[in-house]
XYZ file of C-alpha atoms in Angstrom:
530
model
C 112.599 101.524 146.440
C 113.591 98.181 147.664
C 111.104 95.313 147.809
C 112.007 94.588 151.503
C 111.843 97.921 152.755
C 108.264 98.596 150.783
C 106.965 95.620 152.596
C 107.914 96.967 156.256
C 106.679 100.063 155.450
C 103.360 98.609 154.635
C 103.196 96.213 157.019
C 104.006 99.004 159.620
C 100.991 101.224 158.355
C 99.174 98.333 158.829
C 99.765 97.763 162.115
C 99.372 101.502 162.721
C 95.977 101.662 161.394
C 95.302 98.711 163.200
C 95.884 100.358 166.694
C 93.935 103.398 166.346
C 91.049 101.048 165.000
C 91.773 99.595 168.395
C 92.230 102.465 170.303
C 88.826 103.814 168.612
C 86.523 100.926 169.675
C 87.349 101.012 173.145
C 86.318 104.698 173.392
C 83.463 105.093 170.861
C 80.897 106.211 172.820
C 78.401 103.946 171.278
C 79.769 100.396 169.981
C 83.353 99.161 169.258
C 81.363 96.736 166.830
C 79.804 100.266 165.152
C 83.172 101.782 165.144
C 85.028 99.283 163.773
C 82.682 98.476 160.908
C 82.145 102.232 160.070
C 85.940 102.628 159.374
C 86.653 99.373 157.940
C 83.144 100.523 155.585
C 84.874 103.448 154.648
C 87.693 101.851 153.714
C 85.538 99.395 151.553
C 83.756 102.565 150.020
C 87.282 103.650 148.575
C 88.283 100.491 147.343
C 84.364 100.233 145.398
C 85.390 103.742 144.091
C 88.929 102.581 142.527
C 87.497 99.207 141.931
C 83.502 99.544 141.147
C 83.679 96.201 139.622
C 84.501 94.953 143.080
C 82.467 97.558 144.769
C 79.462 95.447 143.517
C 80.444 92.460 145.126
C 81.838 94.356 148.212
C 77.984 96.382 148.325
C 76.207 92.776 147.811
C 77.689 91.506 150.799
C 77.238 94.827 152.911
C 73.678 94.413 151.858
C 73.285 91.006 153.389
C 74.666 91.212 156.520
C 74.407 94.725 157.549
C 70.873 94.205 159.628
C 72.820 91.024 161.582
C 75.859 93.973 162.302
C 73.427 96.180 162.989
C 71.985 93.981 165.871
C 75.865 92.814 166.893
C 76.425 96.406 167.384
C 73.287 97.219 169.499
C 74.010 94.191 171.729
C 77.730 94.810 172.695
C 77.338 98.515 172.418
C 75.140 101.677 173.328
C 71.256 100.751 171.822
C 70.634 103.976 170.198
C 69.715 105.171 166.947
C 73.243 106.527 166.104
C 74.619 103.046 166.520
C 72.325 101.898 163.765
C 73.354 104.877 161.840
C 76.753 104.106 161.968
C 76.176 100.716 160.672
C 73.856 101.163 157.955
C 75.753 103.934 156.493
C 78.415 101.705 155.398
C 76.162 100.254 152.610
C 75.406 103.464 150.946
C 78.610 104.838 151.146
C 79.967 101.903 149.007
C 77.167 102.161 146.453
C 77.932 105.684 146.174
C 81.783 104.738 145.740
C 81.192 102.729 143.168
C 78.859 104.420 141.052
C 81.284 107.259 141.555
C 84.285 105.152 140.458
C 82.147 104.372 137.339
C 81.485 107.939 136.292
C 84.975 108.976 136.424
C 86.598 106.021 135.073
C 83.944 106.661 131.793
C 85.483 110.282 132.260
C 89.121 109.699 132.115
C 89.159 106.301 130.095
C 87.859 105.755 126.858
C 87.415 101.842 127.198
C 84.849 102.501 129.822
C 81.938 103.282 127.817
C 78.239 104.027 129.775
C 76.291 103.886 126.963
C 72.410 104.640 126.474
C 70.875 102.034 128.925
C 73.406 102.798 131.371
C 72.344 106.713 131.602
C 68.986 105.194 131.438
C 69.637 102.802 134.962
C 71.401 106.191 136.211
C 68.701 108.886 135.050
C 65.751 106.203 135.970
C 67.178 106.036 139.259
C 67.819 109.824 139.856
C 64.163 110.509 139.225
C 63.235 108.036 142.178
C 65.290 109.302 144.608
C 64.054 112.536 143.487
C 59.628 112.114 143.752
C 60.873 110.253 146.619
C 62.445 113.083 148.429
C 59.737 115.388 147.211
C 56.846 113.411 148.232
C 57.961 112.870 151.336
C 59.032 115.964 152.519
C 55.829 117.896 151.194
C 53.899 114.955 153.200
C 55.753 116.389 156.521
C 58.682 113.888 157.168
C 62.270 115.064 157.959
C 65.227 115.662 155.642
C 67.160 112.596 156.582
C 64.049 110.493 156.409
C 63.103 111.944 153.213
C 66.699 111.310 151.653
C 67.149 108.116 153.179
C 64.333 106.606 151.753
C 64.684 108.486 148.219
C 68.469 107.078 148.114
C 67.182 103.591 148.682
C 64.674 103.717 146.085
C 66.525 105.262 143.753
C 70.255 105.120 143.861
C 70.432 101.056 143.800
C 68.925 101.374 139.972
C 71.944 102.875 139.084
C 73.836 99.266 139.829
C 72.704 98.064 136.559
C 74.558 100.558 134.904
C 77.558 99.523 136.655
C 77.144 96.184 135.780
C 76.745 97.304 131.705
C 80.038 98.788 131.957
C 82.423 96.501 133.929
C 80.342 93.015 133.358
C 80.744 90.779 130.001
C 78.619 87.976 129.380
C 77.053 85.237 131.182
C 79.953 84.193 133.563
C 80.464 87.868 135.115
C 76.809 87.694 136.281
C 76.446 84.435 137.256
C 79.999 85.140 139.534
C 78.088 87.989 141.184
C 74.780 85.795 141.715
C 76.939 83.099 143.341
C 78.482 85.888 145.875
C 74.897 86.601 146.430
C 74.003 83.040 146.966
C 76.126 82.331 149.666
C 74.782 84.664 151.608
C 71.594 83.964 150.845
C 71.700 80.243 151.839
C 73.607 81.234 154.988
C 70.514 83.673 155.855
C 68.204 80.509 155.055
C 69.951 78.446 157.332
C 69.896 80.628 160.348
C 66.490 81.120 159.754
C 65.877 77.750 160.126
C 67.757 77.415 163.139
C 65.721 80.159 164.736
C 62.706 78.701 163.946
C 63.498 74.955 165.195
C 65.470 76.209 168.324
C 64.452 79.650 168.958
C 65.890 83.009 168.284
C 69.231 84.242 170.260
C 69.316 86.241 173.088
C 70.930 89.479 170.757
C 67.877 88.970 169.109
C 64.964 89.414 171.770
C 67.552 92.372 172.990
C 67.557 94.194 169.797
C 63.663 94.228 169.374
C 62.976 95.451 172.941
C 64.983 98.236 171.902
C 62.204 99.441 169.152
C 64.644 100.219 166.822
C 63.392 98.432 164.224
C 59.638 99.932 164.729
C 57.876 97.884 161.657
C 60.382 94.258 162.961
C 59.529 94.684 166.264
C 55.830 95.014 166.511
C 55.694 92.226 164.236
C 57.899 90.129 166.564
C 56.029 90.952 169.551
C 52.221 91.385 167.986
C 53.008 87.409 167.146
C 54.469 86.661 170.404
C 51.490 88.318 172.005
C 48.796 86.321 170.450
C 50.543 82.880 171.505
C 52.472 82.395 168.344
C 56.213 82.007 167.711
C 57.500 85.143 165.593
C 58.582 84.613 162.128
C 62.266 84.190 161.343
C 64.148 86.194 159.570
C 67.834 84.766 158.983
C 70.519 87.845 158.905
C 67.357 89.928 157.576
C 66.418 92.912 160.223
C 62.607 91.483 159.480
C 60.442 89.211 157.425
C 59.912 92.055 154.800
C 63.433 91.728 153.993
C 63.823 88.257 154.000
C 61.582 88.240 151.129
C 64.859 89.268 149.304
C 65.972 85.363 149.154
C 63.430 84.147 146.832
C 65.515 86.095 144.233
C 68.233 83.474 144.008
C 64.869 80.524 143.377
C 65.070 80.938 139.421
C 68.543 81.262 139.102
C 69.310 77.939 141.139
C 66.246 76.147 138.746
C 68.305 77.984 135.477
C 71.947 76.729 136.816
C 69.975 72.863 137.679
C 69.388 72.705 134.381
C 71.727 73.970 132.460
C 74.553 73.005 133.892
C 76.694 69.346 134.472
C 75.512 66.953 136.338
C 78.290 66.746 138.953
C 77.369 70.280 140.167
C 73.742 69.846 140.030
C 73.432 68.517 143.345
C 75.032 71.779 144.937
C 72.381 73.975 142.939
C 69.396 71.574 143.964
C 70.482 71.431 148.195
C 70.724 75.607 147.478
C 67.376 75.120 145.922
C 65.749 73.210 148.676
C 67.254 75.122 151.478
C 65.789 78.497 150.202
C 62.460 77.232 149.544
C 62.148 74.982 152.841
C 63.366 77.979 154.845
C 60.685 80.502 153.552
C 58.043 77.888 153.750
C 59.357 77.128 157.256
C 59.720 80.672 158.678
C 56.149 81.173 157.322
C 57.366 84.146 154.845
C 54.033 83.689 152.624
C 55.226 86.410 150.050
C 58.261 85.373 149.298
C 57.311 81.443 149.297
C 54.464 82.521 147.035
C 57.158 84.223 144.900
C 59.202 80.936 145.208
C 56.434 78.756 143.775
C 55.724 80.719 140.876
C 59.247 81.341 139.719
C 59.239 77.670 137.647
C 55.379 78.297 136.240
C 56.819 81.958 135.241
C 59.852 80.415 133.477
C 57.590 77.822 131.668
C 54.944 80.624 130.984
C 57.123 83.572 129.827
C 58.760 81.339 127.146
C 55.264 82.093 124.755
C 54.181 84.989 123.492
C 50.474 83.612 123.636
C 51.329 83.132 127.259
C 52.697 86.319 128.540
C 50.087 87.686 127.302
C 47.728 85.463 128.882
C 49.338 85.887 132.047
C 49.145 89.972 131.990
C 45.260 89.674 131.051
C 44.521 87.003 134.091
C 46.750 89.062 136.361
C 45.070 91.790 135.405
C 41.473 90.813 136.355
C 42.469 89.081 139.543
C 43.570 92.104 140.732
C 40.550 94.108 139.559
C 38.290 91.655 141.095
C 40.761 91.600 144.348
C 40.135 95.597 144.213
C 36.443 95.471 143.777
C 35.849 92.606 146.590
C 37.841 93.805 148.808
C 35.301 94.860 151.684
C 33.915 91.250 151.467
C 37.274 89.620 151.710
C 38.305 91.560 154.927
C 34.739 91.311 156.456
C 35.267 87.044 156.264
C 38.811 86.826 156.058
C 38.530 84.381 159.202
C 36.160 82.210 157.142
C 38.708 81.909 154.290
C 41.736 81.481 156.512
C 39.932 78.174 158.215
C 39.294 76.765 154.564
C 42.655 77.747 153.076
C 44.230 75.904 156.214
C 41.888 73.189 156.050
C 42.355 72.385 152.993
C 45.896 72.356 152.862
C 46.080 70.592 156.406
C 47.771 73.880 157.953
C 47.981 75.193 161.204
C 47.365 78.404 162.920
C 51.154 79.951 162.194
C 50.408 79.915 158.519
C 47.267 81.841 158.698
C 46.766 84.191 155.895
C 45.162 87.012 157.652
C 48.018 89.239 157.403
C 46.442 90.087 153.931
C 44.097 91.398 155.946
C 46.473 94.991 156.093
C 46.649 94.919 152.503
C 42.895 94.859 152.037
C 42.327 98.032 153.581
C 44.521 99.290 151.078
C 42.465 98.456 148.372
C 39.312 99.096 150.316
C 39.838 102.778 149.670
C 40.659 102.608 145.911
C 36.669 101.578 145.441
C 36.291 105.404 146.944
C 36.092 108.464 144.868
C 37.866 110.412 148.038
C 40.530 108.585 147.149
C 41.297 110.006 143.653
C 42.378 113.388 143.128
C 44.231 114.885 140.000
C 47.441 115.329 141.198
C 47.139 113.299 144.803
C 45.907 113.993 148.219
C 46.712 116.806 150.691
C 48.202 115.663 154.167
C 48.017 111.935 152.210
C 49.757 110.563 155.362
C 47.025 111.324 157.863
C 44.395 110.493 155.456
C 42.452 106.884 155.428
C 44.183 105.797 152.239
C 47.786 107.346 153.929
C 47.297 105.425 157.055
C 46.066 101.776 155.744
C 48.420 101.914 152.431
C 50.389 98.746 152.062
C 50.948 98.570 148.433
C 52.547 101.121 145.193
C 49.512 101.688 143.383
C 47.444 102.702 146.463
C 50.729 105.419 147.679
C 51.296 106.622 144.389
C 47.764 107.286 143.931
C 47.735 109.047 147.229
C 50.992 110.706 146.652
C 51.156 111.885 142.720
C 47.274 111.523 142.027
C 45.983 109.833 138.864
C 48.319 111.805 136.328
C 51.212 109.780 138.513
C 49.299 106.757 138.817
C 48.578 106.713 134.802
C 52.499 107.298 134.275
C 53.453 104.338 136.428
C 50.862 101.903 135.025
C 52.400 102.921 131.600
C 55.920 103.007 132.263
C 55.675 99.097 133.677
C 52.925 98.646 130.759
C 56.558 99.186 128.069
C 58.850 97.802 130.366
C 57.091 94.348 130.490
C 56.829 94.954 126.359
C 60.478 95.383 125.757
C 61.705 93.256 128.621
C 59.622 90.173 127.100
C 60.986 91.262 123.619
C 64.465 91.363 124.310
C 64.042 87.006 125.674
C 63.123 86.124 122.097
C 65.971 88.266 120.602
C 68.407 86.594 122.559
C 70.611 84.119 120.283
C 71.696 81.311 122.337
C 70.084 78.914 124.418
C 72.062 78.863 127.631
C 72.047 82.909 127.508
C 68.531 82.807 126.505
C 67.720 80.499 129.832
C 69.511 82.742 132.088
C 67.870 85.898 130.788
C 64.309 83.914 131.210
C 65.091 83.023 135.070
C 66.681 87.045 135.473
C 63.474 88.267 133.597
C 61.055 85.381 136.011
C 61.981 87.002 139.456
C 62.182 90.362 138.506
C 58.625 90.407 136.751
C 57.365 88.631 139.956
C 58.869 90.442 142.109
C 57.595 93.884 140.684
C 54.463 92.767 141.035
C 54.691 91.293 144.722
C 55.947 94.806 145.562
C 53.123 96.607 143.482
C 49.922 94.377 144.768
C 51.047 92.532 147.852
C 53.380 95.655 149.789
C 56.223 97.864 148.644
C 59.412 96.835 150.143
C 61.807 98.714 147.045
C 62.947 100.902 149.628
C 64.469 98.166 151.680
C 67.916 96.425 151.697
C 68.518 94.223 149.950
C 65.493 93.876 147.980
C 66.214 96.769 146.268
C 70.058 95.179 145.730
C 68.750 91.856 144.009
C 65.679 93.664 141.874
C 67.889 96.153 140.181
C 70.737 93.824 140.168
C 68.952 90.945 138.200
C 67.456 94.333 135.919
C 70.923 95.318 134.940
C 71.829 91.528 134.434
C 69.111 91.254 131.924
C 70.938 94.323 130.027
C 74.298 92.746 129.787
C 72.788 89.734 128.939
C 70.783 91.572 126.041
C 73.715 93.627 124.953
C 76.078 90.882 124.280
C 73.768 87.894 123.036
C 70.545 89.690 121.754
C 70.132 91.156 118.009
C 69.254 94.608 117.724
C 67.110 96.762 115.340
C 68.313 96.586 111.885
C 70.593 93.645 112.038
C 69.647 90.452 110.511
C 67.703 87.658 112.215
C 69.709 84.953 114.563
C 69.795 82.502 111.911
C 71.997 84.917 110.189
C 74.683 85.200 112.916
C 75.145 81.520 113.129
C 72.683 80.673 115.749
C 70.828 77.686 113.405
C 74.865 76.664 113.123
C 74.978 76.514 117.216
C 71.746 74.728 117.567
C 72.461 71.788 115.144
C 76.028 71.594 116.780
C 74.573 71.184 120.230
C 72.340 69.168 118.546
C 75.188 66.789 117.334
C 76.881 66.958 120.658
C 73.874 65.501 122.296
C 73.472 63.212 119.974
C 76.922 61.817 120.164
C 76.653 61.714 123.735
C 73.441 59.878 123.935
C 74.580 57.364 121.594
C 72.677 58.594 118.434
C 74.069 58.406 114.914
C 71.558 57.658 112.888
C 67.712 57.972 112.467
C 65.215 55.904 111.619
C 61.582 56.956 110.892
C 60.106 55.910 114.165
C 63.107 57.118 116.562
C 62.947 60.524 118.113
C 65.701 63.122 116.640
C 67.414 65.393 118.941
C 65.593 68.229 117.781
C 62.473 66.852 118.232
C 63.508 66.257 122.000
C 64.941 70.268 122.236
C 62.239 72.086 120.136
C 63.326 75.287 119.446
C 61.726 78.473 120.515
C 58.646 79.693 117.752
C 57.912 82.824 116.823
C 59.081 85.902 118.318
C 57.725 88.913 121.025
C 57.469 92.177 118.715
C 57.982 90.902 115.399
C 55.942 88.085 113.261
């Protein structure tokens, strides 16, 4: 066909789709904003399905900015729940496209290979959405509820095993994580501007609406009690704001590893995300922030990691066992924890107070049952339950509780393992930052309140988990194959060495000047292995 006429033709479908988009949004019965992102979202889905490599980045940037569309929507259209609907669908149905496009490419190409941890992301993840769906529809809630909540626990696993097959190496990840950055750091910022000069009018319109139930009786609780409410950025709420403190390690890992002309963009990224949480008074994701660089310093020893799992470990039992004294004179600790740290009132900490109650109940034996609680939700455990352990308790009993404990008990074994059986040291720094907010961030969700199930910190958890697997996969040794030193890695070492050397101005040594590898020691010893 001729070139010319093949460009009218598309440019007239164009056009044509165009107009009915048009024609659409002026007589959708609930928002031209809803309308026009539901069919531009299916059009996205497609494209994810034919393209799943670009379905990830298309699904990353759904998953940032579909609360802040949401709100658009609500604003300049009808405030209903079917407007949210058809804004939030858009996300899933380009996860689904994807992971769709992914199955059938490995179907009708032989290049596209799944392999065993990528039926392991997509199998791990069916089984979520599955005791998800389960639980909650044998606790009483509705069929959509109960699959909406079971797809967003379970089906965003299954992005790591998109990432195994379309993503190679270091630069494919770190080209998704800088996608994800820029959203991030645009969230940051207009939190920042709504906590310095207040929050928009679409704002206080969208949480009179109570569509956001958990959002806006946190927005209004605070507003109530004299305080200004917590920003959020393009987040629907501070529990998904948390989300941002992903993208801490990964700015620390990209400060130091790479030049020193771009360092300056990595550390304004840095200091934006960490000044906006500490700012917008998010205390779980600042705490997050500030123990990303002690968890990449920490998780670099064996003797370490280990240390860190054993002091966890008995905080938390000793967090479970006082917790009736901590709630009784939470007031008392608040004053001293501000005091101390010259705070005022907005950064109280007794908003732990919720989570207390949680593990209030844990100290009582009505709380444990075999196989978990009948009617959980209307039960005392049900009804204060912030955190996983205290739900899955209540939900699945102590057989499910006992399987969860274990399953993160090998996780944390093999993820740890797989760090020291990475060859090179640039890879190996990227896996440690991956590995940093992902361990944290587990455990935020599992102690401090489960927020798995929300978009898009299930996006960056899963994300960073499947980013570790690449990572593994094409720089770590496996079973059976000989040690680094074999493939060359002592080779790479003393050439960076030389490189730094030359650079620095070092030829040669004398007994009292510092080599280059006494500068860079190299890692010692090794997580599974002696």
């Amino acid at each position: 066909m001729n070139k010319g006429l093949m460009q009218i033709l598309v440019a007239g479908g164009a056009l044509f789709v165009a107009v009915l988009l048009m024609m659409g949004a002026v007589e959708s019965s609930t928002s031209a904003v809803a309308y026009v992102v539901k069919y531009l979202g299916a059009g996205l889905a497609v494209l994810a399905m034919l393209k799943p490599r670009w379905g990830l980045f298309i699904v990353a940037g759904e998953a940032f900015t579909v609360d802040f569309l949401k709100k658009v929507a609500v604003y300049y259209g009808s405030p209903s729940m079917m407007t949210i609907i058809e804004v939030m669908v858009v996300v899933m149905l380009a996860l689904v496209g994807a992971i769709l496009g992914t199955l059938l490419g490995a179907v009708r190409s032989k290049e596209l290979v799944i392999g065993k941890q990528g039926w392991m992301f997509l199998l791990g993840g069916l089984v979520i959405a599955g005791l998800a769906v389960v639980s909650d529809m044998m606790l009483g809630e509705g069929m959509m509820a109960a699959v909406q909540r079971g797809f967003n626990l379970g089906a965003y696993v299954a992005v790591g095993m998109v990432m195994l097959v379309f993503f190679r190496g270091k630069d494919d990840i770190e080209k998704f994580l800088n996608w994800c950055l820029m959203f991030v750091v645009a969230s940051c910022l207009l939190a920042m501007k709504q906590t310095f000069f207040d929050f928009s009018e679409m704002v206080y319109f969208y949480m009179k609406t109570g569509l956001s139930p958990v959002a806006s009786q946190q927005f209004y609780n605070e507003l109530m009690i004299g305080r200004d409410p917590r920003a959020f950025g393009l987040a629907s709420g501070v529990q998904n704001f948390n989300a941002v403190a992903a993208l801490v390690p990964y700015c620390i890992y990209r400060l130091v590893y790479n030049p020193a002309a771009m360092r300056i963009v990595w550390g304004a990224a840095l200091v934006v995300i960490v000044g906006a949480l500490f700012v917008a008074r998010i205390k779980t994701g600042f705490a997050v922030a500030l123990l990303c660089p002690l968890g990449m310093l920490l998780f670099r020893s064996r003797a370490a990691i280990l240390s860190f799992y054993a002091v966890g470990t008995v905080l938390f039992l000793f967090l479970v066992m006082n917790a009736q004294h901590l709630r009784d004179n939470i007031a008392v600790y608040d004053n001293a924890f501000r005091g101390f740290f010259g705070l005022d009132a907005t950064y109280s900490i007794q908003t732990f107070e919720a989570r207390l109650h949680g593990f209030i109940y844990l100290t009582k034996p009505e709380s444990w049952s075999l196989f978990g609680l009948t009617n959980f939700e209307n039960t005392e455990l049900g009804e204060t339950s912030h955190d996983i352990i205290s739900s899955v308790l209540g939900r699945f009993g102590v057989v499910g509780l006992l399987g969860l404990l274990g399953a993160c008990v090998v996780a944390a074994f093999f993820l740890h393992r797989a760090y020291f059986r990475i060859q090179t040291r640039t890879e190996r720094g990227f896996y440690l930052a991956l590995m940093t907010y992902f361990v944290l961030g587990i455990i935020s969700n599992v102690v401090g309140g489960s927020n798995l199930h929300s978009c898009p910190v299930n996006l960056v958890v899963w994300s960073f988990a499947g980013g570790m697997a690449v990572l593994y996969r094409d720089y770590g040794w496996k079973k059976n194959s000989p040690p680094p030193a074999m493939y060359g890695y002592e080779e790479e070492m003393d050439q960076f060495y030389a490189e730094w050397a030359e650079a620095e101005g070092y030829v040669e040594y004398d007994d009292g000047e510092e080599s280059p590898e006494e500068a860079f020691p190299q890692p010692v010893g090794s997580f599974g292995r002696g």
